[in-house]
Coordinates of C-alpha atoms in Angstrom, one line a residue:
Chain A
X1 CA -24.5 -8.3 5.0
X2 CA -20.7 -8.0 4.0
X3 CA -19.3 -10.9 5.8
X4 CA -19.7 -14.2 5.2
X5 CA -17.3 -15.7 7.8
X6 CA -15.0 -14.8 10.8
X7 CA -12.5 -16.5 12.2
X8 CA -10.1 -15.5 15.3
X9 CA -7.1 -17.2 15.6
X10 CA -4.5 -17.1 18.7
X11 CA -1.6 -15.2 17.1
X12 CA -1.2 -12.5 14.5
X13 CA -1.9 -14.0 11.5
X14 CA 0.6 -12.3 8.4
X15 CA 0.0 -14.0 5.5
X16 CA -2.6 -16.7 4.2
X17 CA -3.2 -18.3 0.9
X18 CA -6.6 -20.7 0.7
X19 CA -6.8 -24.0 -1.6
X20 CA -8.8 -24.2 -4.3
X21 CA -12.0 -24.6 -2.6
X22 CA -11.1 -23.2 0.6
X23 CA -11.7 -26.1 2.8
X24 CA -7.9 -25.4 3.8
X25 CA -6.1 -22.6 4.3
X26 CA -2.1 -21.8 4.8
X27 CA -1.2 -19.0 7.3
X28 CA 1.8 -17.7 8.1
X29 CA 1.4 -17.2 12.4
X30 CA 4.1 -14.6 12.5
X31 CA 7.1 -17.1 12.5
X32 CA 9.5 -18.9 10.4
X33 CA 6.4 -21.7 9.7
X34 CA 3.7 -22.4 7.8
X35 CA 0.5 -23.7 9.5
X36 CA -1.6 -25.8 7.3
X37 CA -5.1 -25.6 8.8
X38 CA -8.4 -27.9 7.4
X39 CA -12.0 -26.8 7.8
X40 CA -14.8 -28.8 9.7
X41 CA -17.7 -27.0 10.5
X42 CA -16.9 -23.6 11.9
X43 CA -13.3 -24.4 13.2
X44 CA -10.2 -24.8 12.0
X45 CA -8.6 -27.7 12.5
X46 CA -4.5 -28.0 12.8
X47 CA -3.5 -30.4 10.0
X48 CA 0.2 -30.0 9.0
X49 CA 3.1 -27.4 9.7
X50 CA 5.7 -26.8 7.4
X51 CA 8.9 -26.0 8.7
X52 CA 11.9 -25.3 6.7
X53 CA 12.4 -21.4 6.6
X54 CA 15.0 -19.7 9.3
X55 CA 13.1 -16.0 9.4
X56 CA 10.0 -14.8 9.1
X57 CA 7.6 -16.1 6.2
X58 CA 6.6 -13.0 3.9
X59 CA 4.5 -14.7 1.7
X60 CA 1.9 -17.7 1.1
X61 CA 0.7 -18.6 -2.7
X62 CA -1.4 -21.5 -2.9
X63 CA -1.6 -22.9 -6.7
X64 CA -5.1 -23.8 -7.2
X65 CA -5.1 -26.1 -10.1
X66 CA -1.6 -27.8 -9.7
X67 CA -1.6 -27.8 -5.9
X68 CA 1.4 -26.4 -5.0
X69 CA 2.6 -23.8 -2.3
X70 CA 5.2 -21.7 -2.6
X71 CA 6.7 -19.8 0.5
X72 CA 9.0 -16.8 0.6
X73 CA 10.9 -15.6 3.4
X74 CA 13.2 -13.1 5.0
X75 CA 16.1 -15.9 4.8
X76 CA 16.7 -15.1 1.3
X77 CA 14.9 -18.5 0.3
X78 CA 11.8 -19.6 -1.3
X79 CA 10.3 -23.4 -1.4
X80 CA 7.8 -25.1 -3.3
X81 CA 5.8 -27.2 -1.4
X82 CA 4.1 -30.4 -3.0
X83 CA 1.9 -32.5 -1.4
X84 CA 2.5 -36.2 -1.0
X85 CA -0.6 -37.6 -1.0
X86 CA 0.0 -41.2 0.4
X87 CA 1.9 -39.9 3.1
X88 CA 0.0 -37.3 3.7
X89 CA 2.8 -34.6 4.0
X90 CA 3.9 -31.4 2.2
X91 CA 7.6 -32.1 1.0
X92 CA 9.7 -28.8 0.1
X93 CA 11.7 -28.4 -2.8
X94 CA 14.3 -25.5 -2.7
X95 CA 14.3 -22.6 -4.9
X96 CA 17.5 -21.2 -6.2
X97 CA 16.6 -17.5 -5.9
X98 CA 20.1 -15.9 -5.8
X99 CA 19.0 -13.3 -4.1
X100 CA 21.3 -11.5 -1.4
X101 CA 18.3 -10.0 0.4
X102 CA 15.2 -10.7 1.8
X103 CA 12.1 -11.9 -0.3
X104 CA 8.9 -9.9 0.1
X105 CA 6.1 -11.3 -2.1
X106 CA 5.9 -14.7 -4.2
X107 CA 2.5 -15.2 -6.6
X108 CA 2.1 -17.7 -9.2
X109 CA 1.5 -16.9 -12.5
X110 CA -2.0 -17.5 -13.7
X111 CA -0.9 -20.5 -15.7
X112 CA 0.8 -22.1 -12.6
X113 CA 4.2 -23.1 -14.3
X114 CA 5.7 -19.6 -12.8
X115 CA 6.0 -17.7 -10.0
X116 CA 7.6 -14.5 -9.5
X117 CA 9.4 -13.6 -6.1
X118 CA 9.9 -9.7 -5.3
X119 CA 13.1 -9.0 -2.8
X120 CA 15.2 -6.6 -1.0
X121 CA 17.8 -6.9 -3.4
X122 CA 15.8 -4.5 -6.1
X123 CA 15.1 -6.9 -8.1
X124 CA 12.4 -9.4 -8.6
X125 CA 13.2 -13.1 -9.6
X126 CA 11.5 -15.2 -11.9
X127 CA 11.3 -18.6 -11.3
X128 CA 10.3 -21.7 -13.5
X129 CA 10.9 -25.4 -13.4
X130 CA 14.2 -26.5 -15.3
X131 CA 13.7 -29.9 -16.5
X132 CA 17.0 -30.8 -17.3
X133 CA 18.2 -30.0 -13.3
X134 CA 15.1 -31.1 -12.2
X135 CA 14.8 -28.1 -10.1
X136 CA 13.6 -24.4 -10.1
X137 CA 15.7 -22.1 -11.9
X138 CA 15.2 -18.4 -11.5
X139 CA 15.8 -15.2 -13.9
X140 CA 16.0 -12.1 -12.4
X141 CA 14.2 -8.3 -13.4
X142 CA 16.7 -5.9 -12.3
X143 CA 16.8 -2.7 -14.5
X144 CA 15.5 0.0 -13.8
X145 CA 14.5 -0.8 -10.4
X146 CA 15.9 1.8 -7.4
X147 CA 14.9 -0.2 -4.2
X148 CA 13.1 -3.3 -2.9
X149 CA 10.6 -4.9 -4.6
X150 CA 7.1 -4.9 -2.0
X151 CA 4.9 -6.7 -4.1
X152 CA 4.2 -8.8 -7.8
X153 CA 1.3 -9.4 -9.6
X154 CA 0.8 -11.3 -12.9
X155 CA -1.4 -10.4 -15.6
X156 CA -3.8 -12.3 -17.3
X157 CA -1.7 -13.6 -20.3
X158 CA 1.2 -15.4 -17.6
X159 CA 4.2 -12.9 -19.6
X160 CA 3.5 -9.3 -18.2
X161 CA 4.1 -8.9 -14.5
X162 CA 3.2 -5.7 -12.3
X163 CA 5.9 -5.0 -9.6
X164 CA 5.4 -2.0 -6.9
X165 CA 8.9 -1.1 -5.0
X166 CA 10.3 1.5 -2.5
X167 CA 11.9 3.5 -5.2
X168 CA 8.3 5.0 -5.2
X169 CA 7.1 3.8 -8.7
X170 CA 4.9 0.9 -10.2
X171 CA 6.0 -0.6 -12.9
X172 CA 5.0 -3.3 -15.8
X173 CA 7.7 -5.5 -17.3
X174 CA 7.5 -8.7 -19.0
X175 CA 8.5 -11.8 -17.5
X176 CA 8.5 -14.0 -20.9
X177 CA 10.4 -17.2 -20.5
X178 CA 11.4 -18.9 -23.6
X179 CA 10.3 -22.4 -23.4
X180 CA 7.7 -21.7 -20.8
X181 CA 5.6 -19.5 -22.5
X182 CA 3.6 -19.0 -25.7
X183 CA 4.2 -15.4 -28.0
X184 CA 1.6 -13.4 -25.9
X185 CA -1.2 -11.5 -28.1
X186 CA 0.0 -8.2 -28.6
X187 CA -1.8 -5.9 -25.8
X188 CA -2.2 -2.3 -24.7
X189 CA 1.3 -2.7 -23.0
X190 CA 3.4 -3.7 -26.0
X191 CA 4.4 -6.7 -28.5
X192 CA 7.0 -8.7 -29.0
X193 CA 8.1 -8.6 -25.2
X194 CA 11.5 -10.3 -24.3
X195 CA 11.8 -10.9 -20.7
X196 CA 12.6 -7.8 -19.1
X197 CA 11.0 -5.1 -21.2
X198 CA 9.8 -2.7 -19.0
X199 CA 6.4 -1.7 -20.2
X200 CA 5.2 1.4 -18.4
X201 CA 6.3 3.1 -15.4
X202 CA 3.5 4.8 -12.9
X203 CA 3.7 6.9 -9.7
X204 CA 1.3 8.2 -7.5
X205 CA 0.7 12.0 -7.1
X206 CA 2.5 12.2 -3.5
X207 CA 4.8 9.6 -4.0
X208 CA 4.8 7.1 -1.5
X209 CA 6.3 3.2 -1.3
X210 CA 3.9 1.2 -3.8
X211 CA 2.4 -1.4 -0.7
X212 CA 0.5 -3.5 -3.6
X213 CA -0.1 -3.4 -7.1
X214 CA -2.8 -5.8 -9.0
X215 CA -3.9 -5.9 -12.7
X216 CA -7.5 -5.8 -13.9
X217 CA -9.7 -9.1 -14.7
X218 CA -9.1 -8.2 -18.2
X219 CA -5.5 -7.0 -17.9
X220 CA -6.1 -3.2 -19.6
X221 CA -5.2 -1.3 -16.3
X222 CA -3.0 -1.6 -13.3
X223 CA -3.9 -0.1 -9.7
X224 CA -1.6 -0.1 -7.1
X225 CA -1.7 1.0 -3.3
X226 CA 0.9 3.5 -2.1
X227 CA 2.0 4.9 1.2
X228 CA 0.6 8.1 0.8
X229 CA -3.0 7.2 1.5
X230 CA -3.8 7.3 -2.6
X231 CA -4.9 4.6 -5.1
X232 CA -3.7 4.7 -8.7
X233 CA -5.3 2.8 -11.3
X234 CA -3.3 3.4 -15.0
X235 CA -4.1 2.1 -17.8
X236 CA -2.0 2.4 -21.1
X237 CA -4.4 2.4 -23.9
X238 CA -6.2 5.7 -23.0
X239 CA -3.0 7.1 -21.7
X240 CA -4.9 7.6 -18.2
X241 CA -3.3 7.8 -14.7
X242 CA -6.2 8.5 -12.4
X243 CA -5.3 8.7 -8.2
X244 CA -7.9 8.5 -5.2
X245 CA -6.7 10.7 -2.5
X246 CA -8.2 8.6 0.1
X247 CA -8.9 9.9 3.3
X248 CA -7.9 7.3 5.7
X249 CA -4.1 5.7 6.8
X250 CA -2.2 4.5 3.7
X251 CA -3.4 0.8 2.1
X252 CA -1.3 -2.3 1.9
X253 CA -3.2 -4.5 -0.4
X254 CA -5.6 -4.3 -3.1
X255 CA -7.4 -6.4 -5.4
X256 CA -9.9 -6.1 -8.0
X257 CA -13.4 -7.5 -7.7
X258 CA -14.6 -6.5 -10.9
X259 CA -14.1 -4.4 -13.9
X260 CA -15.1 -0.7 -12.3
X261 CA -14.7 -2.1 -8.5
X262 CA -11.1 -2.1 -6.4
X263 CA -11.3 -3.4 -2.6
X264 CA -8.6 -2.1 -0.8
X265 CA -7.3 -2.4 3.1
X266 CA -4.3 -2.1 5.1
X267 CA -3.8 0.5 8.2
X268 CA -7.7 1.4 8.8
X269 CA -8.7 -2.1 9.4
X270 CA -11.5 -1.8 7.4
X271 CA -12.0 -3.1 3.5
X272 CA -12.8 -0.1 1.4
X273 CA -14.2 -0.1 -1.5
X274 CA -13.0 1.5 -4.6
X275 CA -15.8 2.3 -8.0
X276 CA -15.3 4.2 -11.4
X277 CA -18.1 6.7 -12.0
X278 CA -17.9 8.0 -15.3
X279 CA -14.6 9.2 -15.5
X280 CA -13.2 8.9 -12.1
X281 CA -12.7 6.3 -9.1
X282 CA -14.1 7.1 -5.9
X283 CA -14.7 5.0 -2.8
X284 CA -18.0 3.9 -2.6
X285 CA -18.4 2.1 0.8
X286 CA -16.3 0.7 3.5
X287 CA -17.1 -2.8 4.5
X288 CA -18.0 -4.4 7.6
X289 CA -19.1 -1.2 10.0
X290 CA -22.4 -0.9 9.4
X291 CA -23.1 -4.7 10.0
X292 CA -25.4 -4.3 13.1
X293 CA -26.4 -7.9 12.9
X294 CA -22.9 -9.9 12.5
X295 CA -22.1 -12.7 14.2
X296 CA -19.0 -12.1 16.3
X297 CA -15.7 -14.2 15.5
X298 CA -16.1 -18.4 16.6
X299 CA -13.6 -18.0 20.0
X300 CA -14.2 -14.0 20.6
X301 CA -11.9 -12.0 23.0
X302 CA -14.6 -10.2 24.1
X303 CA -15.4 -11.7 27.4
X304 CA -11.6 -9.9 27.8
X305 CA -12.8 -6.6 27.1
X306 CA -15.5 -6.3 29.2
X307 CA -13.5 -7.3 32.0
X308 CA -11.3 -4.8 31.6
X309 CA -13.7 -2.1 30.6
X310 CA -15.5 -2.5 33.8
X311 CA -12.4 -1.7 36.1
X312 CA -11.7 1.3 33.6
X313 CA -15.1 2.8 33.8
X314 CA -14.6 2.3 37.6
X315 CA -11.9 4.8 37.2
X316 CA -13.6 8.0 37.6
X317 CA -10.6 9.8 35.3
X318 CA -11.9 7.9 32.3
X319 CA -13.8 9.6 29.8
X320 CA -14.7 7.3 27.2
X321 CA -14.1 9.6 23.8
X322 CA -17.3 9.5 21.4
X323 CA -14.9 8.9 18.4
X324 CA -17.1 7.6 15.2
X325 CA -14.6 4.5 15.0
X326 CA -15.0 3.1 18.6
X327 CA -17.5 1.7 20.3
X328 CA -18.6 2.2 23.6
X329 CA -16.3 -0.8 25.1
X330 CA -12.8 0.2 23.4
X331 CA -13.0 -1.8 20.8
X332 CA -12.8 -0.5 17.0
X333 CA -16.4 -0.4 15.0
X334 CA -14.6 -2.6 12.0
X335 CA -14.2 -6.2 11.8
X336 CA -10.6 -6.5 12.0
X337 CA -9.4 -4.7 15.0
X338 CA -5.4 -4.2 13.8
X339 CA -3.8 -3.8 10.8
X340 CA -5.3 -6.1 7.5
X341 CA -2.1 -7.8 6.3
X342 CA -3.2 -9.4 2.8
X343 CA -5.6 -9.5 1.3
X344 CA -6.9 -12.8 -2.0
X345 CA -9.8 -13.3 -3.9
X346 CA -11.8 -16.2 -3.5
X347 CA -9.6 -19.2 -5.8
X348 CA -12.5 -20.4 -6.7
X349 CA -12.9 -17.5 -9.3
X350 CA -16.1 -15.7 -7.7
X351 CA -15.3 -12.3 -8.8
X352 CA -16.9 -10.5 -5.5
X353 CA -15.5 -12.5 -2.9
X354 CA -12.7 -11.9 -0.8
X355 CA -10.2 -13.0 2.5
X356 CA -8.6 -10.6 4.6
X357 CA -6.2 -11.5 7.4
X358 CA -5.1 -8.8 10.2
X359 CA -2.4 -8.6 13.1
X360 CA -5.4 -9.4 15.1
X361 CA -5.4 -12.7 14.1
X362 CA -8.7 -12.6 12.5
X363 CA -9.5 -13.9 9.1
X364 CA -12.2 -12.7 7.6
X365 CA -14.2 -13.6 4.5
X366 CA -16.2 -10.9 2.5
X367 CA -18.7 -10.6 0.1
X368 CA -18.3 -7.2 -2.0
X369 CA -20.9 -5.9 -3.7
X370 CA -20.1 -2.5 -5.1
Chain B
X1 CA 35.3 15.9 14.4
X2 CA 38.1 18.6 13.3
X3 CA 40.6 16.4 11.8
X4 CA 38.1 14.2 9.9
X5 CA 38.9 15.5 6.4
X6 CA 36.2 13.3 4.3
X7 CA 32.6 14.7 4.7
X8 CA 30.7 11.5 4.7
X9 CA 27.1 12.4 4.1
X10 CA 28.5 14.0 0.8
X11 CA 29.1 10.6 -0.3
X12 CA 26.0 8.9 0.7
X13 CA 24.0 7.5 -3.1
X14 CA 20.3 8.0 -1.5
X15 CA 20.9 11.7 -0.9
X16 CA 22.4 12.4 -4.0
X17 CA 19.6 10.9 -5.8
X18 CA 16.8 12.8 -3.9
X19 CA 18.9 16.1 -4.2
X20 CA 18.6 15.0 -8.0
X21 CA 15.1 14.1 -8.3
X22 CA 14.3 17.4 -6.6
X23 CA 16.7 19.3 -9.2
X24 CA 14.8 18.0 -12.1
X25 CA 11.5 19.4 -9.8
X26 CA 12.7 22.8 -10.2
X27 CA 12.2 23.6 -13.9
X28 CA 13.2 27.6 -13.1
X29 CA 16.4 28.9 -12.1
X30 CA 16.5 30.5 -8.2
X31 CA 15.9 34.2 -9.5
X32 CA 13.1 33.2 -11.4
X33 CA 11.5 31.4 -8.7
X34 CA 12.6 34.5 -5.9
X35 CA 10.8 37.0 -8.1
X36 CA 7.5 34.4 -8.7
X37 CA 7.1 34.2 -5.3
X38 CA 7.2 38.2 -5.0
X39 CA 5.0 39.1 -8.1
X40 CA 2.7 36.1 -6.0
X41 CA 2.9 38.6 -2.5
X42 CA 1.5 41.5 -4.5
X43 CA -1.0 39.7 -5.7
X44 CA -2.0 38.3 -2.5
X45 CA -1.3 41.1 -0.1
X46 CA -4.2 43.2 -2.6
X47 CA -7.0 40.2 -2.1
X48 CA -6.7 40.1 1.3
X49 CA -6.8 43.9 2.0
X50 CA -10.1 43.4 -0.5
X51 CA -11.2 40.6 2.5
X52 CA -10.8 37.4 -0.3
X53 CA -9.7 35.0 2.0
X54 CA -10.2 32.3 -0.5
X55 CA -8.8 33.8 -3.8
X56 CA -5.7 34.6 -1.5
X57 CA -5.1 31.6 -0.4
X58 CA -5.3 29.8 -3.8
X59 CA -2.9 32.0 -5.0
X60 CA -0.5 31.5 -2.4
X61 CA -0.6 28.2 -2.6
X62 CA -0.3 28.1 -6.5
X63 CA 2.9 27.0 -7.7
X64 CA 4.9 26.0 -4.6
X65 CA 8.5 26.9 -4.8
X66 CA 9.3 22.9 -5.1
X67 CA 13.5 22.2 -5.6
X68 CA 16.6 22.1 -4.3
X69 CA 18.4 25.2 -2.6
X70 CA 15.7 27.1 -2.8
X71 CA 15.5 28.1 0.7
X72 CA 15.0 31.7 0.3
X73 CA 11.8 31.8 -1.4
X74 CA 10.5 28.4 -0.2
X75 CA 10.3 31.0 3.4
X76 CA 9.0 33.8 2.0
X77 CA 6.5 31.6 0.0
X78 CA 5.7 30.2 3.5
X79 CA 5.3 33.6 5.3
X80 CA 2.8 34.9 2.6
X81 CA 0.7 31.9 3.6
X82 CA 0.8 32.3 7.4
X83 CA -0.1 35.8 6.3
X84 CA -3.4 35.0 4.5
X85 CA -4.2 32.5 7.9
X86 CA -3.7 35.1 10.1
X87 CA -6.1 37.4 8.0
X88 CA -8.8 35.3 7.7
X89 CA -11.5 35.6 9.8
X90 CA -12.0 32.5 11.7
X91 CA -15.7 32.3 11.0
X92 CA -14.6 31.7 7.6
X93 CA -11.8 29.4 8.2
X94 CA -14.9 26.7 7.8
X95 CA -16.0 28.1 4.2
X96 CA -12.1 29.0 3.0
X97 CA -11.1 25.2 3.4
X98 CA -14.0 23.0 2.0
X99 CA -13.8 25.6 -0.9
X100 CA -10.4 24.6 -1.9
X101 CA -9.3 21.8 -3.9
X102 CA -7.8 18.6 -2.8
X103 CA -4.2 19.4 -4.1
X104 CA -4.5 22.9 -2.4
X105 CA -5.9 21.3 0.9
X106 CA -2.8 19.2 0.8
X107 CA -0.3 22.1 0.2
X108 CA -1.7 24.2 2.9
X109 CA -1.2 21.5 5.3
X110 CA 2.3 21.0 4.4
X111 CA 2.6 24.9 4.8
X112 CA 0.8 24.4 8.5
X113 CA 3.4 21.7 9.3
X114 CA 5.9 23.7 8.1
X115 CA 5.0 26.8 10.0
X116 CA 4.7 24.9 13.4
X117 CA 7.7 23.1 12.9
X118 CA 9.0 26.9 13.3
X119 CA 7.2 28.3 16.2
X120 CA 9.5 31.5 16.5
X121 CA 8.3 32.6 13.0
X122 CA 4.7 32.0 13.0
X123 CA 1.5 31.9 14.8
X124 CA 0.8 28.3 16.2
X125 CA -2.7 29.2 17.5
X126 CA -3.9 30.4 14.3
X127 CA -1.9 27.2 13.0
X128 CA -3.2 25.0 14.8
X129 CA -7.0 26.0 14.5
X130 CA -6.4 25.3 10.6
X131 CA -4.9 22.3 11.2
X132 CA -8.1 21.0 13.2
X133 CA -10.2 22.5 10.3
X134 CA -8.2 20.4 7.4
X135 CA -7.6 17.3 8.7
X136 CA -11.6 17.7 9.4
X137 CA -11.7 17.9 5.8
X138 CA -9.2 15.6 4.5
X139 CA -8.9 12.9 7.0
X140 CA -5.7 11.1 8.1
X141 CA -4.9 10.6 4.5
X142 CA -3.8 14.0 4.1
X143 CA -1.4 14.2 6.6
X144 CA 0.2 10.7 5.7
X145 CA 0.4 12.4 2.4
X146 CA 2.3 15.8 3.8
X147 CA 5.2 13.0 5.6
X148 CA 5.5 11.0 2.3
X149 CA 6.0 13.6 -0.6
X150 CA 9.2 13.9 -1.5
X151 CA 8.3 17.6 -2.8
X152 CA 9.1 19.5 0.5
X153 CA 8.3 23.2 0.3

């Protein structure tokens, strides 16, 4: 039994971002806000919605130990949101991102006193809280990035950062900020980093746009997800670049859930999971089909479907097609019935848990074992 | 469009950088590449006319002519495939492509697109009945892969 929860929600649902113990969760309903929703029971109830961006909302990071959200969106901008507890609202702060394009991902650094935003404008900014101006200053990775920036991810020691762009290639730079951060440990990716170091440089057999790149629990290897239907995990020490030609549409996010195990999903609506054998990665299992018994999604379309597949069945051209990912009634055999659009682990630190959310407004909580 | 003296798409950045990328692809010069993709016919021609359908194959799809300007034998290299599809017998279609390798699987089906992107210059039946047999074989992914690589044959 894969899943441990479903939920359906009324819209397509592009980004999410849970608390720290995931009694509330930001989504991003396809718009220029930011829905705040609080769990009682098996529903979600509507609690607060933030409103401040002019475009569509790209990304949702919620801090898990300090509490903060920070927001990125097509309008250039990014806010961090802090919540005011007497009143009982979520009060933005601007971020001065000088960027002159749109912003694509934001992530905080594991340490929560960064964040890094990736953007059209090929390059990604790093932000971090200027106490003399009392506001969020941001430096900016631009070298030797080609194209837009799709995606960020921080390593372990809060100084490396992992950035996958259109140019085709993943690569590692450092993201040290004097004053912010300690001298890192010297690591498999280099020592004595000054911010902006690039560290390694990786690309994918068929090249492709890097969709998501993620670093290991213990920071030794990178994988990323690219458009040409592969997963690359690198890691520097051994030299190794190993890719899984997968055989399914290409992957937009991917996490790790474990040393040897990657969960990735994205166009096939379905979680896959990713395992090292010996000395190669191959996928192991795909989540969620062959859940005979699961519970079907609090506020289910469907009643819809049937309704509609009856008057289709009546029309004596229809063949229904015996494809091995639909059932009978038109809907797909996999949980999520549209694209997954991001995909966490849980913030409470449980290694094998994970959240999807899809176009098809489902959000869905996992449990992977490998 | 006579009088327009400037040829803009000479001037476009993203196309000069591909045409770059794909020049530092091509580690031979043309002539060496021409006459790779000949001494590659011989060598194929003789392994079908001994009925290896599979060692054929793999050799025509060993090496692609990847690069820049290299029109000539990218076509030729793309004939002597169609070639070695045409020859097999289509009982053995099955056997010849689970046999080969994933990097080969992906070749041939840029090789298939290719040829039926052409249809006065190859067979698209024969294509076509390979096509159903790959993508059997290597699933969506592979023919995501054949519209994202930047190496075009």
């Amino acid at each position: 039994m894969s899943i441990l929860d479903e939920f359906l929600f009324p819209f397509c649902v592009t980004a999410h971002s849970f608390n720290h113990d995931k009694s509330q969760v930001a989504l991003c309903p396809n718009s220029n806000e930011v829905q705040i929703y609080g769990r009682s029971g098996t529903q979600w109830t509507l609690l607060h919605v933030l409103k401040e961006h002019d475009l569509l909302v790209t990304s949702i990071d919620w801090a898990r130990r300090t509490n903060r959200i920070v927001t990125c969106s097509q309008d250039k901008n990014a806010y961090v949101w802090t919540l005011d507890p007497v009143a009982n609202t979520w009060n933005p702060t601007l971020v001065h991102l000088r960027v002159n394009r749109a912003a694509t991902q934001a992530k905080w650094s594991p340490l929560e006193n960064k964040f890094a935003v990736a953007s059209g404008d090929k390059c990604v900014a790093v932000c971090y809280f200027g106490e003399d101006n009392d506001w969020w200053v941001s430096k900016h990775i631009k070298k030797p990035i080609a194209s837009t920036v799709l995606c960020v991810d921080w390593h372990p020691n809060n100084v490396l950062l992992a950035c996958g762009s259109t140019d085709m290639k993943a690569r590692v730079f450092s993201a040290y900020i004097k004053g912010v951060d300690e001298k890192p440990a010297p690591s498999a990716w280099g020592e004595r980093l000054p911010f902006s170091t690039l560290c390694g440089e990786f690309e994918s057999p068929s090249c492709g746009w890097v969709h998501s790149v993620a670093f290991s629990p213990d920071g030794e290897s990178v994988a990323f997800a690219s458009h040409d239907s592969s997963v690359t995990v690198a890691t520097p020490s051994t030299g190794e670049v190993l890719s899984v030609r997968s055989h399914y549409l290409p992957f937009i996010a991917l996490t790790w859930a474990g040393p040897q195990t990657i969960v990735a999903c994205g166009h096939d609506c379905s979680p896959m999971v990713f395992s090292k054998g010996g000395a190669e990665w191959r996928l192991s299992k795909k989540l969620g089909e062959d859940d005979k018994s699961r519970r079907s999604a609090t506020a289910s379309p469907s009643n819809n479907n049937s309704a509609f597949n009856l008057f289709r069945q009546m029309d004596s051209r229809n063949q229904p097609t015996k494809s091995a990912a639909s059932s009978s009634d038109g809907s797909l055999r996999s949980v999520h019935q549209n694209t997954i659009t991001e995909l966490h682990r849980d913030p409470s630190g449980n290694a094998a848990e994970i959240s999807t959310s899809g176009l098809d407004g489902r959000l869905v909580l996992w449990a992977v074992q490998a | 469009m006579a009088h327009r003296k400037l040829a803009i798409d000479g001037f476009d950045e993203e196309q000069q950088q591909i045409a770059q990328q794909m020049q530092i692809l091509s580690t031979k010069s043309d002539h060496e590449v021409a006459s790779l993709v000949d001494q590659k016919a011989s060598v194929v021609r003789a392994a079908i006319t001994r009925g290896n359908s599979v060692e054929a194959l793999e050799k025509a799809l060993s090496e692609p002519p990847y690069g820049h300007g290299l029109e000539a034998a990218q076509s030729a290299n793309a004939l002597l495939v169609a070639e070695v599809l045409m020859a097999t017998r289509t009982q053995e279609v099955n056997n010849v492509v689970t046999g080969l390798s994933e990097d080969c699987r992906d070749v041939l089906l840029k090789y298939i697109y290719h040829g039926l992107a052409h249809p006065a210059d190859f067979n698209c039946g024969v294509l076509l009945s390979w096509h159903e047999r790959v993508v059997e074989a290597g699933g969506l992914g592979s023919i995501v892969r054949v519209m994202a690589d930047r190496k075009t044959i």
